[in-house]
Coordinates of N, CA and C in Angstrom, one line a residue:
M649 N 63.2 -169.7 123.2 CA 64.5 -169.5 122.5 C 64.6 -170.7 121.5
S650 N 65.1 -170.4 120.3 CA 65.2 -171.3 119.3 C 66.3 -172.3 119.6
A651 N 66.1 -173.5 119.1 CA 67.2 -174.6 119.3 C 68.4 -174.3 118.5
Q652 N 68.3 -173.4 117.5 CA 69.4 -173.0 116.7 C 70.1 -171.8 117.3
A653 N 71.4 -171.7 117.3 CA 72.1 -170.6 117.8 C 73.4 -170.4 117.1
D654 N 73.9 -169.1 117.0 CA 75.2 -168.9 116.4 C 76.3 -169.3 117.3
V655 N 76.1 -169.2 118.6 CA 77.2 -169.5 119.6 C 76.6 -170.4 120.7
I656 N 77.4 -171.4 121.1 CA 77.1 -172.2 122.3 C 78.1 -171.8 123.4
I657 N 77.6 -171.4 124.5 CA 78.4 -171.0 125.6 C 78.3 -172.1 126.7
I658 N 79.5 -172.7 127.0 CA 79.5 -173.8 128.0 C 79.9 -173.2 129.3
G659 N 78.9 -173.3 130.2 CA 79.1 -172.8 131.6 C 78.5 -171.5 131.9
A660 N 77.7 -171.4 133.0 CA 77.0 -170.2 133.4 C 77.7 -169.5 134.6
G661 N 79.0 -169.5 134.6 CA 79.8 -168.8 135.5 C 79.9 -167.3 135.1
A662 N 80.7 -166.6 135.7 CA 80.8 -165.1 135.4 C 81.3 -165.0 133.9
A663 N 82.2 -165.8 133.4 CA 82.7 -165.7 132.1 C 81.6 -166.0 131.1
G664 N 80.9 -167.1 131.3 CA 79.8 -167.5 130.4 C 78.7 -166.5 130.4
L665 N 78.3 -165.9 131.6 CA 77.3 -164.9 131.6 C 77.7 -163.6 130.9
S666 N 79.0 -163.3 131.1 CA 79.5 -162.1 130.4 C 79.5 -162.3 128.9
A667 N 79.8 -163.5 128.5 CA 79.7 -163.7 127.0 C 78.3 -163.6 126.5
A668 N 77.3 -164.1 127.3 CA 75.9 -164.0 126.9 C 75.5 -162.5 126.8
Y669 N 75.9 -161.7 127.8 CA 75.5 -160.3 127.8 C 76.1 -159.6 126.6
E670 N 77.4 -159.9 126.3 CA 78.0 -159.3 125.1 C 77.4 -159.7 123.8
L671 N 77.1 -161.0 123.7 CA 76.4 -161.5 122.5 C 75.1 -160.9 122.3
T672 N 74.3 -160.7 123.4 CA 73.0 -160.1 123.4 C 73.2 -158.6 122.8
S673 N 74.2 -157.9 123.3 CA 74.4 -156.5 122.8 C 74.7 -156.5 121.4
L674 N 75.3 -157.5 120.8 CA 75.7 -157.6 119.4 C 74.6 -158.2 118.5
G675 N 73.6 -158.7 119.2 CA 72.5 -159.2 118.4 C 72.8 -160.6 117.9
I676 N 73.7 -161.3 118.5 CA 74.1 -162.7 118.1 C 73.4 -163.7 119.0
S677 N 72.8 -164.7 118.3 CA 72.1 -165.7 119.1 C 73.0 -166.6 119.8
Y678 N 72.6 -167.2 120.9 CA 73.5 -168.1 121.7 C 72.6 -169.0 122.6
R679 N 73.2 -170.0 123.1 CA 72.6 -170.9 124.1 C 73.7 -171.1 125.1
V680 N 73.3 -170.9 126.4 CA 74.2 -171.2 127.5 C 73.8 -172.6 128.1
I681 N 74.8 -173.4 128.1 CA 74.7 -174.8 128.7 C 75.4 -174.9 130.0
E682 N 74.7 -175.3 131.0 CA 75.3 -175.4 132.4 C 75.0 -176.7 132.9
G683 N 76.1 -177.4 133.5 CA 76.0 -178.7 134.0 C 75.5 -178.8 135.5
S684 N 75.4 -177.6 136.1 CA 75.0 -177.6 137.5 C 73.6 -177.2 137.6
H685 N 73.0 -177.3 138.9 CA 71.7 -176.9 139.1 C 71.5 -175.4 139.3
R686 N 72.6 -174.7 139.2 CA 72.6 -173.2 139.4 C 73.5 -172.5 138.5
I687 N 73.4 -171.2 138.4 CA 74.4 -170.4 137.7 C 75.4 -169.8 138.7
G688 N 76.5 -169.3 138.2 CA 77.5 -168.7 139.0 C 78.9 -169.3 139.0
G689 N 79.0 -170.5 138.6 CA 80.3 -171.2 138.6 C 81.0 -171.1 140.0
R690 N 82.2 -170.5 140.0 CA 82.9 -170.5 141.3 C 82.3 -169.5 142.3
A691 N 81.3 -168.7 141.9 CA 80.6 -167.8 142.8 C 79.4 -168.5 143.3
Y692 N 79.5 -169.0 144.5 CA 78.4 -169.8 145.1 C 78.2 -169.5 146.6
S693 N 77.1 -169.0 146.9 CA 76.8 -168.6 148.3 C 75.8 -169.6 148.9
E694 N 76.0 -169.9 150.2 CA 75.0 -170.7 150.9 C 74.6 -170.0 152.2
E695 N 73.4 -170.0 152.6 CA 72.9 -169.4 153.8 C 73.1 -170.4 154.9
I696 N 74.1 -170.1 155.8 CA 74.5 -171.1 156.8 C 73.7 -170.9 158.1
A697 N 73.1 -169.7 158.2 CA 72.1 -169.4 159.3 C 71.2 -168.3 158.7
P698 N 70.1 -168.1 159.3 CA 69.2 -167.1 158.7 C 69.9 -165.7 158.6
G699 N 70.0 -165.3 157.3 CA 70.6 -164.0 157.0 C 72.1 -164.0 157.0
V700 N 72.8 -165.2 157.2 CA 74.2 -165.3 157.2 C 74.7 -166.1 156.0
W701 N 75.4 -165.4 155.1 CA 75.8 -166.0 153.9 C 77.3 -166.4 153.9
F702 N 77.6 -167.6 153.3 CA 79.0 -168.0 153.3 C 79.3 -168.4 151.8
D703 N 80.4 -167.9 151.3 CA 80.8 -168.1 149.9 C 81.7 -169.4 149.9
L704 N 81.3 -170.3 149.1 CA 82.0 -171.6 148.9 C 83.1 -171.5 147.9
G705 N 83.1 -170.4 147.1 CA 84.2 -170.2 146.1 C 84.7 -168.8 146.3
C706 N 84.7 -168.0 145.2 CA 85.2 -166.6 145.3 C 84.4 -165.9 146.4
S707 N 85.0 -165.0 147.1 CA 84.3 -164.4 148.2 C 84.5 -162.9 148.4
Y708 N 85.3 -162.3 147.5 CA 85.4 -160.8 147.5 C 85.8 -160.3 146.2
L709 N 85.6 -159.0 146.0 CA 85.8 -158.3 144.7 C 87.3 -157.8 144.7
H710 N 88.2 -158.4 144.0 CA 89.5 -158.0 144.0 C 89.6 -156.8 143.0
Q711 N 90.6 -155.9 143.3 CA 90.8 -154.7 142.4 C 89.5 -153.9 142.4
G712 N 89.0 -153.6 143.6 CA 87.7 -153.0 143.7 C 87.5 -151.6 143.0
D713 N 88.7 -151.0 142.7 CA 88.6 -149.7 142.0 C 88.2 -149.9 140.5
T714 N 88.5 -151.0 140.0 CA 88.2 -151.3 138.6 C 87.3 -152.5 138.3
N715 N 87.0 -153.3 139.3 CA 86.3 -154.5 139.1 C 84.9 -154.2 138.6
P716 N 84.5 -154.7 137.5 CA 83.1 -154.4 136.9 C 82.0 -154.8 137.8
F717 N 82.2 -155.8 138.7 CA 81.1 -156.2 139.6 C 80.8 -155.2 140.7
V718 N 81.6 -154.2 140.9 CA 81.3 -153.2 141.8 C 80.2 -152.3 141.2
T719 N 80.3 -152.0 139.9 CA 79.2 -151.2 139.3 C 78.0 -152.1 139.1
I720 N 78.2 -153.4 138.8 CA 77.0 -154.3 138.7 C 76.3 -154.3 140.0
A721 N 77.0 -154.4 141.1 CA 76.3 -154.5 142.4 C 75.6 -153.2 142.7
D722 N 76.2 -152.0 142.3 CA 75.5 -150.7 142.5 C 74.2 -150.7 141.7
D723 N 74.3 -151.1 140.4 CA 73.2 -151.1 139.5 C 72.0 -152.0 140.0
L724 N 72.4 -153.1 140.6 CA 71.4 -154.0 141.1 C 70.9 -153.7 142.5
G725 N 71.5 -152.7 143.1 CA 71.2 -152.3 144.5 C 71.7 -153.3 145.5
V726 N 72.7 -154.1 145.2 CA 73.3 -155.0 146.1 C 74.4 -154.3 146.9
V727 N 74.2 -154.4 148.3 CA 75.1 -153.7 149.2 C 76.4 -154.5 149.3
I728 N 77.5 -153.9 149.1 CA 78.8 -154.5 149.3 C 79.6 -153.7 150.3
G729 N 80.7 -154.3 150.8 CA 81.5 -153.7 151.8 C 82.6 -152.8 151.3
K730 N 82.2 -151.7 150.6 CA 83.2 -150.8 150.0 C 84.1 -150.2 151.1
D731 N 83.5 -150.0 152.3 CA 84.3 -149.4 153.4 C 85.1 -150.5 154.1
K732 N 85.1 -151.7 153.6 CA 85.9 -152.8 154.2 C 86.9 -153.3 153.2
G733 N 87.3 -152.5 152.3 CA 88.2 -152.9 151.2 C 89.7 -153.2 151.7
D734 N 89.9 -153.0 153.0 CA 91.3 -153.3 153.5 C 91.4 -154.6 154.2
I735 N 90.6 -155.6 153.8 CA 90.6 -156.9 154.5 C 91.9 -157.6 154.4
F736 N 92.7 -157.3 153.4 CA 94.0 -158.0 153.3 C 95.2 -157.1 153.5
D737 N 95.0 -155.9 154.0 CA 96.1 -155.0 154.4 C 96.9 -155.7 155.5
D738 N 98.2 -155.4 155.5 CA 99.1 -156.0 156.4 C 98.7 -155.9 157.9
H739 N 98.2 -154.8 158.3 CA 97.8 -154.6 159.7 C 96.6 -155.5 160.1
N740 N 95.8 -156.0 159.1 CA 94.7 -156.8 159.4 C 95.0 -158.3 159.3
K741 N 96.2 -158.7 158.9 CA 96.5 -160.1 158.8 C 96.8 -160.7 160.2
G742 N 96.1 -161.8 160.4 CA 96.4 -162.6 161.6 C 97.4 -163.6 161.3
L743 N 98.6 -163.4 161.7 CA 99.7 -164.4 161.4 C 100.1 -165.2 162.6
H744 N 100.1 -166.5 162.4 CA 100.4 -167.4 163.5 C 101.5 -168.4 163.1
K745 N 102.2 -168.9 164.1 CA 103.2 -169.9 163.9 C 103.1 -170.9 165.1
N746 N 102.9 -172.2 164.7 CA 102.7 -173.2 165.7 C 101.6 -172.9 166.7
G747 N 100.5 -172.3 166.2 CA 99.3 -172.0 166.9 C 99.4 -170.7 167.7
A748 N 100.4 -170.0 167.7 CA 100.5 -168.7 168.5 C 100.8 -167.6 167.5
P749 N 100.2 -166.4 167.9 CA 100.4 -165.2 167.0 C 101.9 -164.9 166.9
L750 N 102.3 -164.4 165.8 CA 103.7 -163.9 165.6 C 103.9 -162.7 166.6
N751 N 105.1 -162.7 167.2 CA 105.4 -161.5 168.0 C 105.8 -160.4 167.0
P752 N 106.0 -159.2 167.5 CA 106.3 -158.1 166.6 C 107.6 -158.3 165.7
G753 N 108.6 -158.9 166.3 CA 109.8 -159.2 165.5 C 109.6 -160.2 164.4
E754 N 108.8 -161.2 164.7 CA 108.5 -162.2 163.7 C 107.6 -161.6 162.6
R755 N 106.6 -160.8 163.0 CA 105.8 -160.1 162.0 C 106.6 -159.3 161.1
Q756 N 107.6 -158.5 161.6 CA 108.5 -157.7 160.8 C 109.3 -158.6 159.9
A757 N 109.8 -159.7 160.4 CA 110.6 -160.6 159.5 C 109.7 -161.2 158.4
Y758 N 108.5 -161.5 158.7 CA 107.6 -162.0 157.6 C 107.4 -160.9 156.5
F759 N 107.1 -159.7 156.9 CA 106.8 -158.6 156.0 C 108.1 -158.2 155.2
T760 N 109.2 -158.3 155.9 CA 110.5 -158.0 155.2 C 110.7 -159.1 154.1
Y761 N 110.4 -160.3 154.4 CA 110.6 -161.4 153.4 C 109.6 -161.1 152.2
I762 N 108.4 -160.7 152.5 CA 107.4 -160.4 151.4 C 108.0 -159.3 150.5
E763 N 108.5 -158.3 151.2 CA 109.0 -157.1 150.4 C 110.2 -157.6 149.5
Q764 N 111.1 -158.4 150.1 CA 112.2 -158.9 149.3 C 111.7 -159.7 148.1
C765 N 110.7 -160.5 148.3 CA 110.1 -161.3 147.2 C 109.6 -160.4 146.1
N766 N 108.8 -159.4 146.6 CA 108.2 -158.4 145.6 C 109.2 -157.6 144.9
A767 N 110.3 -157.3 145.6 CA 111.4 -156.5 144.9 C 112.1 -157.4 143.9
A768 N 112.3 -158.7 144.1 CA 112.9 -159.6 143.2 C 112.0 -159.7 141.9
I769 N 110.7 -159.9 142.2 CA 109.7 -160.0 141.1 C 109.7 -158.7 140.2
R770 N 109.6 -157.6 140.9 CA 109.6 -156.3 140.2 C 110.9 -156.1 139.4
A771 N 112.0 -156.4 140.0 CA 113.3 -156.2 139.2 C 113.3 -157.1 138.0
A772 N 112.9 -158.3 138.1 CA 112.9 -159.2 136.9 C 112.0 -158.7 135.8
A773 N 110.8 -158.3 136.3 CA 109.8 -157.8 135.3 C 110.4 -156.5 134.6
E774 N 111.0 -155.6 135.4 CA 111.6 -154.4 134.8 C 112.7 -154.7 133.8
R775 N 113.4 -155.8 134.0 CA 114.4 -156.3 133.1 C 113.8 -157.0 131.9
G776 N 112.5 -157.2 131.9 CA 111.9 -158.0 130.8 C 112.0 -159.5 130.9
E777 N 112.4 -160.0 132.1 CA 112.6 -161.4 132.3 C 111.2 -162.0 132.7
D778 N 110.6 -162.7 131.8 CA 109.3 -163.3 132.0 C 109.6 -164.7 132.5
V779 N 109.9 -164.8 133.8 CA 110.2 -166.1 134.4 C 109.2 -166.4 135.5
A780 N 109.2 -167.6 135.9 CA 108.3 -168.1 137.0 C 108.8 -167.4 138.3
I781 N 107.8 -166.9 139.1 CA 108.2 -166.3 140.4 C 108.9 -167.3 141.3
A782 N 108.6 -168.6 141.2 CA 109.4 -169.5 142.0 C 110.9 -169.5 141.8
D783 N 111.3 -169.1 140.6 CA 112.7 -169.0 140.3 C 113.4 -167.7 140.8
L784 N 112.6 -166.8 141.4 CA 113.1 -165.5 141.9 C 113.1 -165.3 143.4
V785 N 112.4 -166.2 144.1 CA 112.3 -166.0 145.5 C 113.0 -167.1 146.3
D786 N 113.3 -166.8 147.6 CA 113.9 -167.8 148.4 C 112.9 -168.7 149.0
L787 N 112.8 -169.9 148.4 CA 111.8 -170.9 148.8 C 112.2 -171.7 150.1
E788 N 113.5 -171.4 150.6 CA 113.9 -172.1 151.8 C 113.7 -171.2 153.0
H789 N 113.2 -170.0 152.8 CA 113.0 -169.1 153.9 C 111.9 -169.6 154.9
E790 N 112.0 -169.3 156.1 CA 111.0 -169.8 157.1 C 109.6 -169.4 156.8
Y791 N 109.4 -168.3 156.1 CA 108.1 -167.8 155.8 C 107.7 -168.1 154.3
A792 N 108.4 -169.0 153.7 CA 108.1 -169.3 152.3 C 106.8 -170.0 152.1
L793 N 106.4 -170.9 153.0 CA 105.2 -171.6 152.9 C 103.9 -170.7 153.0
P794 N 103.8 -169.8 153.9 CA 102.7 -168.9 153.9 C 102.7 -168.0 152.7
Y795 N 103.9 -167.6 152.2 CA 103.9 -166.8 151.0 C 103.5 -167.6 149.8
L796 N 103.9 -168.8 149.7 CA 103.5 -169.7 148.6 C 101.9 -169.8 148.6
H797 N 101.4 -170.0 149.7 CA 99.9 -170.2 149.9 C 99.2 -168.9 149.4
S798 N 99.6 -167.8 150.0 CA 98.9 -166.5 149.7 C 99.0 -166.2 148.2
M799 N 100.2 -166.4 147.6 CA 100.4 -166.1 146.2 C 99.6 -167.0 145.3
A800 N 99.5 -168.3 145.7 CA 98.7 -169.3 144.9 C 97.3 -168.9 144.9
E801 N 96.8 -168.5 146.1 CA 95.4 -168.0 146.2 C 95.2 -166.8 145.4
L802 N 96.1 -165.8 145.5 CA 95.9 -164.6 144.8 C 95.9 -164.8 143.2
N803 N 96.8 -165.6 142.8 CA 97.0 -165.8 141.3 C 96.3 -167.0 140.7
A804 N 95.7 -167.8 141.6 CA 95.0 -169.1 141.1 C 96.0 -170.0 140.4
A805 N 97.2 -169.9 140.8 CA 98.3 -170.8 140.2 C 99.4 -170.9 141.2
D806 N 100.2 -172.0 141.1 CA 101.4 -172.1 142.0 C 102.4 -171.2 141.4
L807 N 103.4 -170.8 142.2 CA 104.5 -169.9 141.8 C 105.3 -170.4 140.7
D808 N 105.4 -171.7 140.5 CA 106.2 -172.2 139.3 C 105.4 -172.0 138.0
E809 N 104.2 -171.6 138.1 CA 103.3 -171.3 136.9 C 102.9 -169.9 136.8
T810 N 103.5 -169.0 137.7 CA 103.1 -167.6 137.7 C 104.2 -166.8 137.2
S811 N 103.9 -166.0 136.1 CA 104.8 -165.2 135.4 C 105.1 -163.9 136.2
S812 N 106.4 -163.6 136.3 CA 106.8 -162.3 136.9 C 106.3 -161.1 136.2
V813 N 106.3 -161.1 134.9 CA 105.8 -160.0 134.1 C 104.3 -159.9 134.3
D814 N 103.6 -161.0 134.2 CA 102.1 -160.9 134.4 C 101.7 -160.4 135.8
F815 N 102.5 -160.9 136.8 CA 102.2 -160.5 138.1 C 102.3 -159.0 138.3
M816 N 103.4 -158.4 137.7 CA 103.6 -157.0 137.9 C 102.6 -156.2 137.1
A817 N 102.0 -156.8 136.0 CA 101.0 -156.1 135.3 C 99.7 -156.1 135.9
F818 N 99.6 -156.9 136.9 CA 98.3 -157.1 137.7 C 98.1 -155.8 138.5
K819 N 96.9 -155.2 138.3 CA 96.6 -154.0 139.0 C 96.1 -154.3 140.4
D820 N 96.5 -153.5 141.4 CA 96.1 -153.7 142.7 C 94.9 -152.8 143.1
G821 N 94.3 -153.0 144.2 CA 93.2 -152.1 144.6 C 92.5 -152.8 145.8
P822 N 91.5 -152.1 146.3 CA 90.8 -152.7 147.5 C 90.2 -154.0 147.2
D823 N 90.1 -154.9 148.2 CA 89.5 -156.2 148.1 C 88.2 -156.1 148.9
I824 N 87.1 -155.9 148.1 CA 85.8 -155.6 148.7 C 85.0 -156.8 149.0
P825 N 84.6 -157.1 150.3 CA 83.8 -158.2 150.6 C 82.3 -158.0 150.2
L826 N 81.7 -159.1 149.9 CA 80.2 -159.0 149.6 C 79.5 -159.5 150.8
L827 N 78.7 -158.6 151.4 CA 78.1 -158.9 152.7 C 77.1 -160.0 152.6
N828 N 76.4 -160.1 151.5 CA 75.4 -161.1 151.3 C 75.7 -162.2 150.3
G829 N 77.0 -162.3 150.0 CA 77.5 -163.4 149.2 C 77.8 -163.0 147.7
Y830 N 79.0 -163.4 147.3 CA 79.4 -163.2 145.9 C 78.5 -164.0 145.0
G831 N 78.2 -165.2 145.4 CA 77.3 -166.1 144.5 C 76.0 -165.4 144.3
N832 N 75.4 -164.8 145.4 CA 74.2 -164.2 145.2 C 74.2 -163.0 144.3
L833 N 75.3 -162.2 144.3 CA 75.5 -161.1 143.3 C 75.5 -161.7 141.9
V834 N 76.3 -162.7 141.6 CA 76.4 -163.2 140.3 C 75.0 -163.8 139.9
A835 N 74.4 -164.5 140.8 CA 73.0 -165.1 140.4 C 72.0 -164.0 140.1
A836 N 72.1 -162.9 140.8 CA 71.1 -161.8 140.6 C 71.5 -161.1 139.2
W837 N 72.8 -161.0 138.9 CA 73.2 -160.4 137.7 C 72.8 -161.3 136.5
G838 N 72.9 -162.6 136.6 CA 72.6 -163.5 135.5 C 71.2 -164.0 135.5
A839 N 70.4 -163.5 136.3 CA 69.0 -164.0 136.4 C 68.2 -163.9 135.1
N840 N 68.5 -162.9 134.3 CA 67.8 -162.7 133.0 C 68.4 -163.4 131.8
I841 N 69.5 -164.2 132.0 CA 70.1 -164.9 131.0 C 69.5 -166.3 130.9
P842 N 68.9 -166.7 129.8 CA 68.4 -168.0 129.7 C 69.5 -169.1 129.6
V843 N 69.4 -170.0 130.6 CA 70.4 -171.1 130.7 C 69.7 -172.4 130.5

């Protein structure tokens, strides 16, 4: 590869690799610069026992109906858990309080709170109010902390930085686990990109 390039891509995570593939398709020269010893960025798998992979960053394909990595996995022959896309469905959530599982009444109270939060977000978005979700939900509720945690994890931002309109525009779908590691999928996908 020439030292000269039209574009310099900083980072060989999914976004950097995507940019490299797109530039290749357009015939534009590029160089990918990565500060780590590996490609993949937040997608990083380690083998913690023979044949047992653990993801240290992202660990499942969100929005599995439209996530392009589902097709990429299929094209590469990487087996993913399409039949396990319900990992975050309510009936699969293990909810605990003070070390003990929530009883049925507590579980119902938790999910009622979640629905109240979602209804408040939906109503604000439908009114065109692009406000932080933190301004719409009851942060004093007994189940606010687990809600804050799950929403921050889902949106990669705290609720005071998460837009009601953006959240409602977010498409839902199955959350598909990667049986042999998300990092391994990204590494296989990016193996042909010079970094």
